[in-house]
XYZ file of N, CA and C in Angstrom:
783
model
N 8.067 25.249 7.367
C 7.151 25.356 6.242
C 6.270 26.585 6.444
N 5.828 27.202 5.340
C 5.018 28.401 5.425
C 3.634 28.103 5.968
N 2.877 29.168 6.238
C 1.522 29.004 6.764
C 0.679 28.204 5.781
N -0.137 27.306 6.322
C -0.939 26.407 5.507
C -2.344 26.955 5.349
N -2.806 27.031 4.116
C -4.157 27.495 3.809
C -5.068 26.286 3.604
N -6.261 26.302 4.221
C -7.239 25.237 4.031
C -8.367 25.737 3.131
N -8.777 24.882 2.213
C -9.894 25.186 1.314
C -10.882 24.031 1.385
N -12.135 24.321 1.737
C -13.190 23.310 1.797
C -13.898 23.267 0.442
N -13.844 22.119 -0.220
C -14.438 22.014 -1.556
C -15.879 21.545 -1.538
N -16.279 20.759 -0.533
C -17.657 20.296 -0.491
C -17.814 19.063 0.373
N -18.912 19.030 1.128
C -19.188 17.927 2.049
C -20.673 17.579 1.988
N -20.998 16.353 2.430
C -22.400 15.960 2.515
C -23.100 16.009 1.172
N -24.188 16.736 1.103
C -24.945 16.849 -0.142
C -24.149 17.538 -1.234
N -23.070 18.229 -0.855
C -22.219 18.913 -1.831
C -20.906 18.160 -2.052
N -20.918 16.852 -1.771
C -19.724 16.037 -2.004
C -19.253 16.206 -3.450
N -17.946 16.148 -3.643
C -17.333 16.559 -4.906
C -17.103 15.360 -5.823
N -17.499 15.488 -7.080
C -17.204 14.477 -8.091
C -15.687 14.411 -8.287
N -15.163 13.193 -8.486
C -13.705 13.017 -8.432
C -12.970 13.830 -9.492
N -13.437 13.816 -10.736
C -12.731 14.546 -11.782
C -12.674 16.047 -11.492
N -13.748 16.563 -10.911
C -13.768 17.992 -10.579
C -12.697 18.317 -9.543
N -12.560 17.461 -8.542
C -11.530 17.687 -7.525
C -10.139 17.513 -8.106
N -9.973 16.555 -8.979
C -8.676 16.318 -9.611
C -8.258 17.542 -10.440
N -9.221 18.115 -11.153
C -8.937 19.315 -11.937
C -8.547 20.479 -11.027
N -9.239 20.608 -9.893
C -8.897 21.682 -8.953
C -7.513 21.452 -8.355
N -7.182 20.213 -8.069
C -5.821 19.913 -7.601
C -4.777 20.405 -8.598
N -4.980 20.094 -9.860
C -4.003 20.488 -10.879
C -3.903 22.000 -10.995
N -5.044 22.673 -10.858
C -5.018 24.146 -10.934
C -4.210 24.730 -9.788
N -4.483 24.244 -8.557
C -3.765 24.762 -7.392
C -2.296 24.362 -7.454
N -2.015 23.165 -7.948
C -0.629 22.714 -8.083
C 0.166 23.663 -8.975
N -0.418 24.029 -10.106
C 0.250 24.957 -11.029
C 0.495 26.307 -10.363
N -0.519 26.781 -9.625
C -0.379 28.071 -8.942
C 0.653 28.009 -7.827
N 0.723 26.882 -7.129
C 1.706 26.756 -6.041
C 3.121 26.711 -6.601
N 3.318 26.004 -7.711
C 4.641 25.950 -8.337
C 5.110 27.347 -8.740
N 4.171 28.161 -9.194
C 4.504 29.535 -9.613
C 4.530 30.514 -8.455
N 4.349 30.017 -7.230
C 4.315 30.865 -6.026
C 3.196 31.902 -6.071
N 2.108 31.562 -6.735
C 0.950 32.452 -6.781
C 0.020 32.229 -5.595
N 0.131 31.072 -4.942
C -0.661 30.772 -3.752
C 0.270 30.118 -2.726
N -0.094 30.168 -1.439
C 0.714 29.488 -0.424
C 0.449 27.990 -0.426
N 1.179 27.264 0.408
C 0.862 25.854 0.611
C -0.621 25.730 0.956
N -1.300 24.787 0.313
C -2.762 24.705 0.390
C -3.185 23.257 0.603
N -4.170 23.056 1.462
C -4.745 21.727 1.659
C -6.228 21.783 1.306
N -6.610 21.033 0.282
C -8.011 20.914 -0.099
C -8.650 19.832 0.750
N -9.790 20.123 1.346
C -10.503 19.163 2.193
C -11.911 18.978 1.650
N -12.385 17.723 1.640
C -13.655 17.439 0.973
C -14.120 16.027 1.273
N -15.359 15.761 0.865
C -15.873 14.407 0.700
C -16.071 14.184 -0.794
N -15.849 12.955 -1.229
C -16.082 12.603 -2.624
C -17.411 11.887 -2.775
N -18.010 12.041 -3.941
C -19.045 11.115 -4.353
C -18.391 9.745 -4.537
N -19.165 8.677 -4.375
C -18.604 7.334 -4.371
C -17.848 7.029 -5.663
N -16.589 6.533 -5.502
C -15.737 6.289 -6.660
C -14.596 5.361 -6.263
N -14.146 4.547 -7.239
C -12.923 3.762 -7.065
C -11.819 4.434 -7.879
N -10.656 4.593 -7.279
C -9.514 5.155 -7.994
C -8.336 4.205 -7.867
N -7.545 4.126 -8.929
C -6.429 3.182 -8.964
C -5.133 3.918 -9.238
N -4.167 3.728 -8.335
C -2.835 4.274 -8.542
C -2.069 3.458 -9.561
N -0.845 3.896 -9.832
C -0.073 3.328 -10.937
C 0.289 1.856 -10.748
N 0.338 1.378 -9.505
C 0.786 0.007 -9.260
C -0.371 -1.005 -9.152
N -1.571 -0.570 -9.434
C -2.733 -1.454 -9.285
C -2.692 -2.613 -10.285
N -2.917 -3.820 -9.790
C -2.990 -5.007 -10.634
C -4.442 -5.237 -11.077
N -4.586 -5.866 -12.238
C -5.933 -6.158 -12.746
C -6.724 -7.007 -11.753
N -6.049 -7.913 -11.051
C -6.728 -8.821 -10.130
C -7.254 -8.120 -8.888
N -6.893 -6.850 -8.694
C -7.327 -6.110 -7.512
C -8.543 -5.231 -7.790
N -8.937 -5.152 -9.048
C -10.065 -4.313 -9.452
C -11.389 -5.045 -9.225
N -12.529 -4.330 -9.263
C -13.827 -4.994 -9.056
C -14.049 -6.114 -10.059
N -14.550 -7.233 -9.575
C -14.782 -8.384 -10.438
C -15.932 -8.155 -11.402
N -16.859 -7.259 -11.030
C -18.059 -7.071 -11.844
C -17.914 -5.962 -12.884
N -16.703 -5.453 -13.054
C -16.490 -4.434 -14.067
C -16.897 -3.034 -13.657
N -17.142 -2.808 -12.369
C -17.462 -1.460 -11.893
C -16.380 -0.481 -12.353
N -16.754 0.680 -12.879
C -15.750 1.621 -13.396
C -14.746 2.052 -12.326
N -13.511 2.201 -12.750
C -12.413 2.644 -11.893
C -11.695 3.776 -12.613
N -11.364 4.834 -11.881
C -10.618 5.946 -12.456
C -9.132 5.727 -12.198
N -8.358 5.600 -13.259
C -6.913 5.443 -13.132
C -6.276 6.820 -13.016
N -5.434 6.975 -11.984
C -4.873 8.287 -11.698
C -3.356 8.192 -11.542
N -2.730 9.353 -11.387
C -1.275 9.457 -11.445
C -0.593 9.466 -10.082
N -1.270 9.003 -9.047
C -0.635 8.936 -7.737
C 0.057 7.597 -7.548
N 0.809 7.494 -6.465
C 1.366 6.215 -6.092
C 0.309 5.335 -5.452
N 0.722 4.133 -5.072
C -0.192 3.224 -4.407
C -1.057 2.444 -5.381
N -2.086 1.805 -4.823
C -2.934 0.925 -5.616
C -4.381 1.397 -5.578
N -5.322 0.461 -5.622
C -6.736 0.820 -5.742
C -7.344 1.088 -4.372
N -8.251 2.054 -4.331
C -8.982 2.345 -3.100
C -10.364 2.874 -3.461
N -11.129 3.159 -2.436
C -12.480 3.708 -2.614
C -12.555 5.049 -1.902
N -13.282 5.983 -2.485
C -13.626 7.247 -1.825
C -15.139 7.411 -1.860
N -15.682 8.033 -0.813
C -17.112 8.254 -0.830
C -17.614 8.909 0.437
N -18.931 9.011 0.586
C -19.537 9.667 1.739
C -19.059 9.056 3.055
N -18.838 9.919 4.035
C -18.378 9.468 5.336
C -16.877 9.397 5.460
N -16.180 9.762 4.404
C -14.712 9.718 4.394
C -14.179 11.136 4.185
N -13.265 11.559 5.046
C -12.641 12.880 4.927
C -11.378 12.749 4.081
N -11.367 13.458 2.960
C -10.239 13.416 2.033
C -9.478 14.729 2.114
N -8.151 14.628 2.162
C -7.306 15.813 2.192
C -6.250 15.747 1.109
N -6.127 16.839 0.361
C -5.105 16.946 -0.677
C -4.162 18.093 -0.341
N -3.094 17.834 0.424
C -2.117 18.891 0.719
C -1.244 19.151 -0.509
N -1.248 20.371 -0.979
C -0.462 20.771 -2.149
C 0.634 21.703 -1.644
N 1.814 21.122 -1.454
C 2.909 21.776 -0.737
C 4.159 21.802 -1.593
N 4.906 22.884 -1.484
C 6.196 22.961 -2.175
C 7.280 22.465 -1.231
N 8.036 21.463 -1.671
C 9.076 20.848 -0.861
C 10.437 21.070 -1.509
N 11.496 21.067 -0.700
C 12.837 21.232 -1.265
C 13.232 20.023 -2.102
N 14.038 20.269 -3.117
C 14.501 19.180 -3.977
C 15.917 18.770 -3.602
N 16.267 17.470 -3.811
C 15.378 16.373 -4.217
C 14.375 16.036 -3.125
N 13.138 15.832 -3.523
C 12.039 15.675 -2.575
C 12.179 14.360 -1.803
N 11.950 14.442 -0.500
C 11.908 13.246 0.350
C 10.442 12.821 0.474
N 10.012 11.934 -0.412
C 8.608 11.518 -0.456
C 8.212 10.793 0.820
N 9.088 9.920 1.304
C 8.763 9.147 2.506
C 8.559 10.065 3.697
N 9.395 11.085 3.844
C 9.234 12.014 4.957
C 7.898 12.742 4.867
N 7.479 13.086 3.651
C 6.187 13.747 3.476
C 5.047 12.829 3.906
N 5.105 11.559 3.498
C 4.080 10.590 3.899
C 4.059 10.451 5.416
N 5.224 10.394 6.048
C 5.288 10.245 7.504
C 4.656 11.441 8.213
N 4.801 12.631 7.665
C 4.171 13.807 8.286
C 2.652 13.713 8.210
N 2.128 13.273 7.070
C 0.678 13.105 6.955
C 0.180 12.045 7.923
N 0.908 10.940 8.019
C 0.528 9.896 8.972
C 0.512 10.448 10.400
N 1.509 11.236 10.745
C 1.593 11.768 12.103
C 0.391 12.647 12.428
N -0.022 13.482 11.484
C -1.184 14.342 11.722
C -2.443 13.514 11.964
N -2.605 12.430 11.206
C -3.789 11.581 11.381
C -3.704 10.801 12.691
N -2.528 10.303 13.038
C -2.362 9.583 14.306
C -2.722 10.490 15.483
N -2.300 11.744 15.439
C -2.638 12.690 16.508
C -4.145 12.958 16.536
N -4.750 13.038 15.359
C -6.200 13.245 15.289
C -6.942 12.106 15.956
N -6.562 10.885 15.618
C -7.227 9.721 16.199
C -7.033 9.677 17.711
N -5.837 10.036 18.176
C -5.568 10.036 19.616
C -6.498 11.009 20.333
N -6.804 12.129 19.706
C -7.706 13.097 20.338
C -9.119 12.525 20.492
N -9.469 11.578 19.637
C -10.765 10.908 19.753
C -10.694 9.677 20.657
N -9.528 9.419 21.222
C -9.381 8.301 22.141
C -9.061 6.980 21.478
N -8.601 7.018 20.231
C -8.288 5.797 19.497
C -6.790 5.713 19.246
N -6.179 4.626 19.672
C -4.752 4.404 19.433
C -4.550 3.825 18.040
N -3.738 4.489 17.250
C -3.412 4.020 15.906
C -1.902 4.024 15.739
N -1.443 3.475 14.628
C -0.005 3.357 14.443
C 0.317 3.208 12.966
N 1.601 3.131 12.667
C 2.084 2.776 11.340
C 2.372 1.281 11.313
N 2.372 0.717 10.121
C 2.767 -0.676 9.922
C 3.935 -0.672 8.944
N 5.029 -1.266 9.350
C 6.237 -1.254 8.525
C 5.959 -1.826 7.142
N 6.373 -1.082 6.127
C 6.194 -1.522 4.754
C 4.841 -1.212 4.161
N 3.943 -0.621 4.969
C 2.606 -0.302 4.485
C 2.275 1.125 4.888
N 2.029 1.983 3.908
C 1.719 3.371 4.221
C 0.349 3.478 4.863
N 0.054 4.649 5.413
C -1.248 4.885 6.005
C -1.227 4.749 7.511
N -2.417 4.832 8.091
C -2.595 4.760 9.541
C -3.470 3.559 9.845
N -3.056 2.774 10.850
C -3.627 1.457 11.092
C -4.092 1.280 12.528
N -5.083 0.422 12.684
C -5.455 -0.138 13.987
C -4.943 -1.569 13.981
N -4.103 -1.898 14.951
C -3.514 -3.227 14.974
C -4.511 -4.259 15.473
N -4.468 -5.432 14.864
C -5.312 -6.530 15.285
C -4.603 -7.422 16.277
N -5.206 -8.544 16.513
C -4.596 -9.524 17.398
C -3.512 -10.265 16.629
N -2.554 -10.815 17.355
C -1.499 -11.584 16.707
C -2.100 -12.831 16.064
N -1.682 -13.100 14.820
C -2.140 -14.313 14.144
C -1.417 -15.499 14.766
N -2.138 -16.521 15.267
C -1.473 -17.655 15.897
C -0.583 -18.410 14.920
N 0.534 -18.881 15.422
C 1.448 -19.646 14.584
C 0.796 -20.958 14.179
N 1.062 -21.426 12.950
C 0.507 -22.713 12.516
C 0.964 -23.839 13.446
N 0.080 -24.802 13.648
C 0.364 -25.911 14.561
C 1.087 -27.011 13.801
N 2.198 -27.514 14.358
C 2.916 -28.623 13.761
C 2.504 -29.920 14.442
N 2.420 -30.990 13.688
C 2.075 -32.296 14.229
C 3.158 -33.285 13.831
N 3.018 -34.513 14.265
C 4.009 -35.545 13.983
C 4.280 -35.649 12.484
N 5.571 -35.738 12.132
C 5.928 -35.830 10.728
C 6.178 -34.483 10.093
N 6.033 -33.411 10.880
C 6.331 -32.083 10.364
C 5.210 -31.442 9.599
N 4.014 -32.043 9.557
C 2.892 -31.421 8.872
C 2.462 -30.162 9.600
N 2.035 -29.151 8.840
C 1.571 -27.901 9.433
C 0.076 -27.787 9.199
N -0.664 -27.699 10.289
C -2.116 -27.560 10.181
C -2.441 -26.094 9.933
N -2.287 -25.674 8.693
C -2.447 -24.281 8.315
C -3.428 -24.228 7.156
N -4.694 -23.916 7.473
C -5.721 -23.942 6.447
C -6.203 -22.543 6.075
N -5.632 -21.521 6.653
C -6.079 -20.159 6.361
C -5.411 -19.700 5.067
N -6.169 -19.497 3.988
C -5.557 -19.158 2.692
C -4.849 -17.817 2.697
N -5.167 -16.957 3.645
C -4.520 -15.649 3.671
C -3.054 -15.729 4.052
N -2.653 -16.831 4.718
C -1.311 -16.900 5.277
C -0.252 -17.227 4.233
N -0.581 -18.011 3.221
C 0.439 -18.472 2.283
C 0.109 -18.228 0.815
N -1.111 -17.882 0.510
C -1.526 -17.749 -0.885
C -1.525 -16.282 -1.292
N -0.517 -15.883 -2.075
C -0.416 -14.482 -2.479
C -1.549 -14.064 -3.410
N -2.195 -15.028 -4.048
C -3.291 -14.724 -4.967
C -4.659 -14.887 -4.308
N -4.680 -15.126 -3.001
C -5.954 -15.260 -2.290
C -6.805 -14.019 -2.512
N -8.045 -14.226 -2.882
C -8.948 -13.113 -3.154
C -10.120 -13.178 -2.177
N -10.185 -12.280 -1.204
C -11.248 -12.352 -0.199
C -12.638 -12.267 -0.791
N -12.778 -11.688 -1.985
C -14.102 -11.544 -2.597
C -14.691 -12.890 -3.012
N -13.838 -13.896 -3.141
C -14.300 -15.213 -3.581
C -14.427 -16.190 -2.426
N -14.161 -15.737 -1.213
C -14.094 -16.649 -0.079
C -15.202 -16.443 0.942
N -16.189 -15.635 0.616
C -17.294 -15.448 1.540
C -17.135 -14.211 2.406
N -18.242 -13.751 2.986
C -18.218 -12.489 3.746
C -17.314 -12.516 4.965
N -17.007 -13.694 5.495
C -16.159 -13.732 6.678
C -14.756 -13.203 6.377
N -14.350 -13.214 5.093
C -13.032 -12.728 4.720
C -13.070 -11.324 4.111
N -14.239 -10.713 4.052
C -14.358 -9.397 3.434
C -13.525 -8.371 4.202
N -12.913 -7.401 3.490
C -12.110 -6.378 4.166
C -12.860 -5.634 5.258
N -14.163 -5.418 5.063
C -14.930 -4.661 6.057
C -15.132 -5.434 7.352
N -14.875 -6.737 7.339
C -15.044 -7.566 8.539
C -13.730 -7.848 9.253
N -12.675 -7.141 8.906
C -11.358 -7.428 9.482
C -11.346 -7.291 10.994
N -12.120 -6.337 11.526
C -12.151 -6.167 12.973
C -12.708 -7.377 13.684
N -13.730 -8.008 13.103
C -14.312 -9.207 13.700
C -13.334 -10.379 13.649
N -12.445 -10.370 12.655
C -11.451 -11.437 12.546
C -10.210 -11.150 13.386
N -10.141 -9.961 13.974
C -8.978 -9.606 14.782
C -7.741 -9.293 13.971
N -7.927 -8.855 12.707
C -6.795 -8.532 11.842
C -6.428 -7.050 11.931
N -5.237 -6.719 11.439
C -4.887 -5.321 11.232
C -5.885 -4.718 10.247
N -6.197 -3.454 10.435
C -7.136 -2.805 9.538
C -6.733 -1.345 9.338
N -6.834 -0.921 8.078
C -6.403 0.426 7.707
C -7.533 1.407 7.959
N -7.196 2.463 8.672
C -8.150 3.527 8.975
C -7.999 4.695 8.011
N -6.781 4.917 7.556
C -6.504 6.064 6.687
C -5.516 5.641 5.610
N -5.911 5.799 4.352
C -5.029 5.491 3.227
C -4.302 6.754 2.789
N -3.076 6.583 2.313
C -2.272 7.704 1.826
C -1.653 7.326 0.491
N -1.819 8.189 -0.480
C -1.189 8.017 -1.785
C -0.895 9.384 -2.366
N 0.327 9.603 -2.801
C 0.711 10.955 -3.238
C 1.436 10.908 -4.578
N 1.592 12.076 -5.123
C 2.429 12.295 -6.299
C 3.174 13.598 -6.077
N 4.408 13.664 -6.548
C 5.177 14.896 -6.489
C 5.602 15.261 -7.911
N 5.248 16.458 -8.344
C 5.622 16.941 -9.665
C 6.205 18.339 -9.526
N 7.382 18.545 -10.074
C 8.063 19.847 -10.008
C 8.279 20.297 -8.576
N 8.473 19.330 -7.672
C 8.729 19.653 -6.280
C 7.500 20.023 -5.476
N 6.298 19.842 -6.059
C 5.047 20.189 -5.379
C 4.196 18.927 -5.251
N 3.650 18.688 -4.068
C 2.886 17.475 -3.810
C 1.456 17.582 -4.331
N 0.889 16.406 -4.618
C -0.525 16.284 -4.981
C -1.096 15.042 -4.309
N -2.411 14.893 -4.399
C -3.121 13.784 -3.762
C -2.848 13.835 -2.257
N -3.113 12.774 -1.508
C -2.933 12.900 -0.066
C -3.517 11.742 0.713
N -4.494 12.045 1.592
C -4.999 11.025 2.517
C -6.516 10.935 2.454
N -7.026 9.771 2.866
C -8.474 9.584 3.017
C -8.708 8.891 4.346
N -9.371 9.588 5.249
C -9.609 9.117 6.609
C -11.058 8.670 6.743
N -11.252 7.400 7.078
C -12.599 6.861 7.217
C -13.207 7.297 8.542
N -14.207 8.161 8.447
C -14.910 8.639 9.640
C -16.150 7.789 9.896
N -17.104 7.863 8.975
C -18.358 7.112 9.141
C -18.873 6.628 7.785
N -18.032 5.944 6.994
C -18.478 5.486 5.683
C -19.121 4.106 5.747
N -19.692 3.684 4.646
C -20.136 2.304 4.481
C -18.932 1.516 3.967
N -18.243 0.834 4.868
C -17.001 0.165 4.492
C -17.212 -1.051 3.600
N -18.458 -1.481 3.406
C -18.664 -2.609 2.497
C -18.315 -2.226 1.053
N -18.176 -0.937 0.776
C -17.729 -0.524 -0.558
C -16.343 -1.080 -0.871
N -15.541 -1.320 0.160
C -14.199 -1.880 -0.052
C -14.246 -3.361 -0.412
N -15.354 -4.021 -0.166
C -15.410 -5.463 -0.363
C -15.405 -5.861 -1.839
N -15.589 -4.899 -2.731
C -15.606 -5.202 -4.162
C -14.208 -5.164 -4.772
N -13.216 -4.711 -4.002
C -11.849 -4.587 -4.497
C -10.903 -5.270 -3.512
N -9.610 -5.262 -3.833
C -8.581 -5.642 -2.868
C -7.943 -4.322 -2.424
N -8.412 -3.735 -1.315
C -8.009 -2.371 -0.959
C -6.496 -2.244 -0.812
N -5.936 -1.299 -1.558
C -4.498 -1.017 -1.524
C -3.673 -2.244 -1.898
N -4.310 -3.252 -2.513
C -3.613 -4.456 -2.903
C -3.230 -5.360 -1.753
N -3.804 -5.132 -0.570
C -3.440 -5.889 0.635
C -4.509 -6.942 0.894
N -4.093 -8.211 0.888
C -5.034 -9.316 0.991
C -5.153 -9.887 2.397
N -4.210 -9.572 3.275
C -4.218 -10.197 4.609
C -4.591 -9.210 5.707
N -5.259 -8.121 5.346
C -5.726 -7.132 6.326
C -7.017 -6.531 5.783
N -7.584 -5.581 6.519
C -8.851 -5.017 6.084
C -8.909 -3.518 6.298
N -10.117 -3.020 6.454
C -10.347 -1.591 6.618
C -11.238 -1.363 7.829
N -11.238 -0.132 8.304
C -12.087 0.221 9.436
C -12.386 1.711 9.376
N -13.078 2.204 10.390
C -13.435 3.624 10.471
C -13.413 4.060 11.924
N -13.410 5.362 12.130
C -13.500 5.879 13.494
C -14.791 5.414 14.154
N -15.891 5.453 13.413
C -17.173 5.034 13.985
C -17.133 3.564 14.397
N -16.552 2.745 13.551
C -16.504 1.309 13.826
C -15.652 1.016 15.056
N -14.533 1.706 15.180
C -13.616 1.433 16.283
C -14.102 2.032 17.605
N -14.774 3.165 17.539
C -15.199 3.848 18.766
C -16.605 3.460 19.200
N -17.333 2.751 18.358
C -18.662 2.290 18.730
C -19.707 3.376 18.784
N -19.487 4.449 18.061
C -20.472 5.533 17.961
C -20.281 6.223 16.616
N -21.278 6.957 16.175
C -21.156 7.658 14.899
C -20.210 8.845 15.051
N -19.214 8.888 14.181
C -18.243 9.989 14.178
C -18.279 10.606 12.779
N -19.110 11.612 12.553
C -19.264 12.170 11.211
C -18.062 13.004 10.787
N -17.957 13.219 9.497
C -16.864 14.016 8.942
C -16.830 15.401 9.576
N -17.991 16.006 9.806
C -18.036 17.360 10.356
C -17.371 17.441 11.725
N -17.442 16.367 12.497
C -16.818 16.356 13.824
C -15.301 16.212 13.723
N -14.852 15.503 12.710
C -13.423 15.230 12.563
C -12.695 16.379 11.876
N -13.379 17.099 11.014
C -12.757 18.120 10.178
C -11.908 19.123 10.952
N -12.428 19.798 11.981
C -11.589 20.792 12.672
C -10.402 20.172 13.396
N -10.542 18.928 13.833
C -9.439 18.262 14.540
C -8.323 17.928 13.551
N -8.684 17.455 12.372
C -7.689 17.183 11.335
C -6.969 18.465 10.934
N -7.720 19.535 10.750
C -7.095 20.810 10.388
C -6.082 21.243 11.448
N -6.457 21.116 12.700
C -5.560 21.522 13.787
C -4.248 20.753 13.742
N -4.335 19.444 13.559
C -3.117 18.638 13.616
C -2.318 18.719 12.318
N -2.983 18.888 11.186
C -2.239 19.134 9.955
C -1.455 20.427 10.048
N -2.103 21.467 10.585
C -1.415 22.738 10.729
C -0.218 22.601 11.666
N -0.411 21.923 12.791
C 0.670 21.775 13.762
C 1.843 20.996 13.172
N 1.543 19.897 12.493
C 2.619 19.056 11.960
C 3.299 19.709 10.763
N 2.506 20.203 9.807
C 3.088 20.696 8.572
C 3.731 22.075 8.716
N 3.141 22.941 9.525
C 3.746 24.263 9.693
C 4.988 24.209 10.559
N 5.050 23.275 11.485
C 6.231 23.155 12.337
C 7.359 22.381 11.687
N 7.031 21.661 10.628
C 8.037 20.835 9.975
C 9.052 21.703 9.243
N 10.275 21.220 9.197
C 11.328 21.860 8.418
C 11.778 20.824 7.387
N 11.058 20.735 6.268
C 11.405 19.707 5.282
C 12.820 19.894 4.776
N 13.543 18.787 4.668
C 14.911 18.798 4.169
C 14.981 18.039 2.861
N 15.930 18.397 1.996
C 16.088 17.617 0.772
C 16.453 16.172 1.099
N 16.011 15.280 0.239
C 16.370 13.879 0.413
C 17.872 13.703 0.264
N 18.452 12.929 1.145
C 19.884 12.661 1.067
C 20.197 11.877 -0.195
N 21.230 12.286 -0.894
C 21.631 11.598 -2.128
C 23.096 11.183 -2.047
């Protein structure tokens, strides 16, 4: 892949309103398709906002009617806001595009970033993004007559809504429950062979913002941050150069191939 250009759109007090960043993505996407600019990664913090990908269900949106911006990426609903490093890699890939391979490259860059901070992260089969694994959920206990003493609604109820079950089930408390928790969400779109959208890495956000939604449509896991996992404040400014280093290493060294057909 060609040399990757990084563009900083705004951080901290200059955090970027979502529509403004979306418009800039589209502008750079058009320029990249026309080969007017090189592969480019926009890096920024967003002002607080909920965004919903194409597969978002009504039951996953805020119960109180908080506004949500519906967008053209894959995936479901998530939150963006202060303390979260957002990256939008706008890259030209060979056709037919291998979307999964692109997602795996982004995951790899974030996994390497977390490792540099001393945090072990991984992928979870069937779920995009970068995760901190929780403790194994104990198997339900069987008693005489074949009854299963299984009272945890998360285990069998696909419609279980943590927002209605008390703070102990809130996504932001997943670490205390010993559950898997997502550290970095990934959702992308590919148009005309050029990628849009990307990743959001939780550095030091207020994760209770996720408690108003069903993050990424996942009811049996939660969310976390570098600060939460490492037990110290890890601001976006500290993570930014490390993410850039590993994105450059992974994406520039990659030799994207067309998807097998």
